[in-house]
mmCIF file of C-alpha atoms in Angstrom:
data_model
loop_
_atom_site.group_PDB
_atom_site.id
_atom_site.type_symbol
_atom_site.label_atom_id
_atom_site.label_comp_id
_atom_site.label_asym_id
_atom_site.label_seq_id
_atom_site.Cartn_x
_atom_site.Cartn_y
_atom_site.Cartn_z
ATOM 1 C CA MET A 1 -4.410 168.295 145.126
ATOM 2 C CA ALA A 2 -3.755 164.936 146.769
ATOM 3 C CA ILE A 3 -3.395 163.757 150.349
ATOM 4 C CA SER A 4 -1.731 160.701 151.741
ATOM 5 C CA ILE A 5 -3.062 159.443 155.068
ATOM 6 C CA THR A 6 -0.920 157.188 157.246
ATOM 7 C CA VAL A 7 -2.419 155.574 160.334
ATOM 8 C CA ILE A 8 0.228 154.257 162.737
ATOM 9 C CA THR A 9 -1.168 151.834 165.294
ATOM 10 C CA THR A 10 -0.005 150.825 168.742
ATOM 11 C CA ALA A 11 0.993 147.496 167.152
ATOM 12 C CA ASN A 12 3.639 149.604 165.353
ATOM 13 C CA ARG A 13 1.975 149.016 161.994
ATOM 14 C CA ALA A 14 1.443 151.743 159.419
ATOM 15 C CA ARG A 15 -1.465 151.702 156.965
ATOM 16 C CA ARG A 16 -1.334 154.186 154.102
ATOM 17 C CA PHE A 17 -4.269 155.598 152.135
ATOM 18 C CA LEU A 18 -4.362 157.993 149.187
ATOM 19 C CA GLN A 19 -7.055 160.395 148.012
ATOM 20 C CA THR A 20 -6.692 162.511 144.883
ATOM 21 C CA GLU A 21 -10.281 163.669 144.294
ATOM 22 C CA VAL A 22 -10.751 167.216 145.615
ATOM 23 C CA ALA A 23 -14.443 166.598 146.325
ATOM 24 C CA ARG A 24 -13.482 163.721 148.653
ATOM 25 C CA ILE A 25 -10.517 165.509 150.228
ATOM 26 C CA GLU A 26 -12.491 168.478 151.580
ATOM 27 C CA PRO A 27 -14.708 166.418 153.947
ATOM 28 C CA ILE A 28 -11.579 164.675 155.283
ATOM 29 C CA LEU A 29 -9.866 168.006 155.923
ATOM 30 C CA ASP A 30 -13.032 169.488 157.448
ATOM 31 C CA SER A 31 -13.144 166.609 159.943
ATOM 32 C CA PHE A 32 -9.807 167.805 161.339
ATOM 33 C CA ARG A 33 -11.515 170.902 162.705
ATOM 34 C CA ARG A 34 -12.697 168.423 165.361
ATOM 35 C CA SER A 35 -9.226 166.846 165.673
ATOM 36 C CA GLY A 36 -9.498 166.921 169.452
ATOM 37 C CA GLN A 37 -12.138 164.215 169.167
ATOM 38 C CA LEU A 38 -10.137 161.917 166.878
ATOM 39 C CA PHE A 39 -8.922 159.695 169.734
ATOM 40 C CA SER A 40 -11.954 160.120 172.009
ATOM 41 C CA GLY A 41 -13.333 156.616 171.567
ATOM 42 C CA LYS A 42 -15.215 156.686 168.281
ATOM 43 C CA PRO A 43 -13.542 154.407 165.685
ATOM 44 C CA LEU A 44 -11.741 155.880 162.683
ATOM 45 C CA ILE A 45 -13.261 154.498 159.484
ATOM 46 C CA ILE A 46 -11.443 154.772 156.156
ATOM 47 C CA GLY A 47 -13.272 153.192 153.274
ATOM 48 C CA ALA A 48 -13.357 152.950 149.518
ATOM 49 C CA GLU A 49 -14.701 150.636 146.825
ATOM 50 C CA ARG A 50 -12.249 147.777 147.425
ATOM 51 C CA GLN A 51 -12.288 147.736 151.235
ATOM 52 C CA THR A 52 -13.142 149.545 154.443
ATOM 53 C CA GLU A 53 -10.841 149.610 157.470
ATOM 54 C CA VAL A 54 -12.000 150.414 160.985
ATOM 55 C CA PHE A 55 -9.430 151.470 163.598
ATOM 56 C CA ALA A 56 -10.207 151.457 167.306
ATOM 57 C CA ALA A 57 -9.321 154.926 168.615
ATOM 58 C CA ALA A 58 -7.298 153.482 171.493
ATOM 59 C CA SER A 59 -5.130 151.511 169.041
ATOM 60 C CA ILE A 60 -4.016 154.584 167.052
ATOM 61 C CA ALA A 61 -0.639 156.110 167.956
ATOM 62 C CA CYS A 62 -0.510 158.735 165.171
ATOM 63 C CA VAL A 63 -2.340 159.858 162.046
ATOM 64 C CA GLU A 64 -0.247 161.691 159.440
ATOM 65 C CA ILE A 65 -1.636 163.719 156.536
ATOM 66 C CA GLU A 66 0.972 164.400 153.847
ATOM 67 C CA THR A 67 0.191 167.113 151.319
ATOM 68 C CA ASP A 68 1.684 170.211 149.787
ATOM 69 C CA HIS A 69 -1.565 172.064 150.612
ATOM 70 C CA ASP A 70 -1.529 174.462 153.608
ATOM 71 C CA LEU A 71 -3.538 172.747 156.335
ATOM 72 C CA SER A 72 -3.220 175.435 159.025
ATOM 73 C CA GLU A 73 -6.850 176.517 158.704
ATOM 74 C CA HIS A 74 -8.019 172.997 159.563
ATOM 75 C CA PHE A 75 -6.110 172.575 162.830
ATOM 76 C CA PRO A 76 -5.914 174.559 166.056
ATOM 77 C CA SER A 77 -2.598 176.342 166.478
ATOM 78 C CA HIS A 78 -0.420 176.159 169.568
ATOM 79 C CA PRO A 79 2.088 179.018 169.150
ATOM 80 C CA ASP A 80 3.687 178.228 172.524
ATOM 81 C CA LEU A 81 4.937 174.875 171.167
ATOM 82 C CA VAL A 82 5.655 173.957 167.540
ATOM 83 C CA LEU A 83 6.696 170.362 166.891
ATOM 84 C CA MET A 84 8.396 169.215 163.676
ATOM 85 C CA ALA A 85 8.979 165.536 162.914
ATOM 86 C CA MET A 86 12.653 164.892 162.266
ATOM 87 C CA THR A 87 13.996 163.023 159.242
ATOM 88 C CA PRO A 88 16.498 160.182 159.781
ATOM 89 C CA ALA A 89 19.253 162.510 158.499
ATOM 90 C CA GLN A 90 18.297 165.176 161.069
ATOM 91 C CA ARG A 91 18.247 162.591 163.862
ATOM 92 C CA ALA A 92 21.785 161.506 162.946
ATOM 93 C CA LEU A 93 23.158 165.029 163.471
ATOM 94 C CA PRO A 94 24.055 166.275 166.961
ATOM 95 C CA PHE A 95 21.174 168.294 168.362
ATOM 96 C CA THR A 96 21.792 171.668 169.951
ATOM 97 C CA GLY A 97 19.020 173.278 171.874
ATOM 98 C CA GLY A 98 18.242 175.054 175.087
ATOM 99 C CA LEU A 99 17.031 178.418 176.261
ATOM 100 C CA GLU A 100 17.734 181.613 174.406
ATOM 101 C CA GLY A 101 15.992 184.519 176.089
ATOM 102 C CA GLU A 102 12.308 183.692 176.224
ATOM 103 C CA HIS A 103 12.552 181.108 173.436
ATOM 104 C CA PHE A 104 13.464 177.457 173.730
ATOM 105 C CA LYS A 105 14.509 174.741 171.338
ATOM 106 C CA ALA A 106 14.519 171.082 172.320
ATOM 107 C CA ARG A 107 14.335 167.605 170.911
ATOM 108 C CA ILE A 108 11.389 165.554 172.120
ATOM 109 C CA ASP A 109 11.183 161.831 171.377
ATOM 110 C CA PHE A 110 7.693 160.396 171.882
ATOM 111 C CA PHE A 111 7.363 156.670 172.669
ATOM 112 C CA PHE A 112 4.111 154.789 172.111
ATOM 113 C CA ALA A 113 2.696 151.461 173.247
ATOM 114 C CA GLY A 114 3.774 148.853 170.711
ATOM 115 C CA GLY A 115 7.148 150.437 170.003
ATOM 116 C CA HIS A 116 6.461 153.339 167.623
ATOM 117 C CA VAL A 117 8.781 156.304 168.254
ATOM 118 C CA LEU A 118 8.257 159.796 166.866
ATOM 119 C CA TYR A 119 11.338 162.029 166.906
ATOM 120 C CA THR A 120 10.613 165.773 166.882
ATOM 121 C CA SER A 121 12.296 169.101 167.276
ATOM 122 C CA ALA A 122 10.333 171.550 169.390
ATOM 123 C CA GLU A 123 10.443 175.325 169.458
ATOM 124 C CA GLY A 124 8.397 177.787 171.388
ATOM 125 C CA VAL A 125 8.126 180.633 173.817
ATOM 126 C CA ARG A 126 9.125 179.949 177.394
ATOM 127 C CA ARG A 127 6.331 180.909 179.725
ATOM 128 C CA ALA A 128 7.230 183.496 182.348
ATOM 129 C CA ALA A 129 5.527 181.849 185.325
ATOM 130 C CA LEU A 130 7.049 178.650 186.726
ATOM 131 C CA ALA A 131 3.590 177.096 187.177
ATOM 132 C CA ASP A 132 2.852 177.643 183.461
ATOM 133 C CA ARG A 133 6.185 176.075 182.469
ATOM 134 C CA LEU A 134 5.492 173.028 184.631
ATOM 135 C CA MET A 135 1.986 172.749 183.162
ATOM 136 C CA ASN A 136 3.505 172.743 179.653
ATOM 137 C CA LEU A 137 5.784 169.884 180.722
ATOM 138 C CA THR A 138 3.095 167.631 182.167
ATOM 139 C CA GLY A 139 0.163 168.940 180.127
ATOM 140 C CA LEU A 140 1.243 167.213 176.899
ATOM 141 C CA LEU A 141 -0.028 163.880 178.212
ATOM 142 C CA GLU A 142 -3.341 165.467 179.182
ATOM 143 C CA ARG A 143 -4.158 166.898 175.742
ATOM 144 C CA GLN A 144 -6.676 165.163 173.517
ATOM 145 C CA THR A 145 -4.305 165.359 170.550
ATOM 146 C CA ILE A 146 -0.832 166.723 169.893
ATOM 147 C CA ILE A 147 -0.245 168.245 166.463
ATOM 148 C CA TYR A 148 3.114 168.110 164.714
ATOM 149 C CA HIS A 149 4.369 169.147 161.281
ATOM 150 C CA LEU A 150 5.812 166.748 158.721
ATOM 151 C CA PRO A 151 9.095 167.665 156.989
ATOM 152 C CA GLN A 152 7.673 166.640 153.595
ATOM 153 C CA GLY A 153 4.595 168.859 154.099
ATOM 154 C CA GLY A 154 1.437 168.211 156.034
ATOM 155 C CA VAL A 155 0.655 167.486 159.659
ATOM 156 C CA GLY A 156 0.400 164.629 162.071
ATOM 157 C CA LEU A 157 -1.722 164.041 165.124
ATOM 158 C CA MET A 158 -0.465 162.087 168.128
ATOM 159 C CA ASN A 159 -2.681 160.194 170.526
ATOM 160 C CA PRO A 160 -1.339 161.062 174.003
ATOM 161 C CA HIS A 161 -3.356 158.192 175.499
ATOM 162 C CA ALA A 162 -1.268 155.712 173.470
ATOM 163 C CA MET A 163 1.991 157.271 174.663
ATOM 164 C CA THR A 164 4.162 155.535 177.226
ATOM 165 C CA ARG A 165 6.678 158.354 177.738
ATOM 166 C CA PHE A 166 8.553 161.202 176.098
ATOM 167 C CA VAL A 167 12.168 162.334 176.446
ATOM 168 C CA ILE A 168 13.206 166.000 176.280
ATOM 169 C CA SER A 169 16.795 166.933 175.372
ATOM 170 C CA PRO A 170 18.436 168.965 176.749
ATOM 171 C CA GLY A 171 16.883 168.354 180.156
ATOM 172 C CA VAL A 172 14.263 170.685 181.561
ATOM 173 C CA PRO A 173 15.781 173.167 184.059
ATOM 174 C CA ASP A 174 12.542 173.721 186.020
ATOM 175 C CA LEU A 175 11.343 170.373 187.365
ATOM 176 C CA PRO A 176 8.315 169.861 189.613
ATOM 177 C CA ARG A 177 9.129 169.517 193.328
ATOM 178 C CA ASP A 178 8.135 165.850 193.303
ATOM 179 C CA ALA A 179 10.324 164.960 190.291
ATOM 180 C CA TRP A 180 13.081 162.420 190.873
ATOM 181 C CA VAL A 181 16.514 163.788 189.941
ATOM 182 C CA ALA A 182 18.741 161.066 188.428
ATOM 183 C CA GLU A 183 20.726 160.567 185.214
ATOM 184 C CA ALA A 184 19.826 157.806 182.751
ATOM 185 C CA SER A 185 22.460 155.076 182.611
#
């Protein structure tokens, strides 16, 4: 088993790390059980014999863990919203989404300080109560982390505190009362 770790900073820089020793992979994976604390202020330290890098939590946009190993046991699940990072080929195709019964499909593009953009497709169950649907809309920015799946296998974690905005396509039919209604030009 091997894992590749990519840390994407708010300076829009990506640093990649590789670990192939199973004995060293398990403690890394176990730390994701506390993934909600990853961006809470404590620095992320990744070290080895040649060098050690220390990342300020506020400067991390995303952390991606690529592997063919099933990581579901190491991360909390959010069945109401499943995000999948899109490949460049998927982004080039026209996206069709919307509501189908109690299920929804949408494209959500997340924008981070420094210019990093994460393009995702989102699927989930539409909540019955309007208040719950509105909370899902605004609650993403209030989470400690947002988990997404990688198309090549593995997961990523977004830092909502490093986000500047996100765009949902097609538009959300149930907007809060204080939302401004206007088309982008």
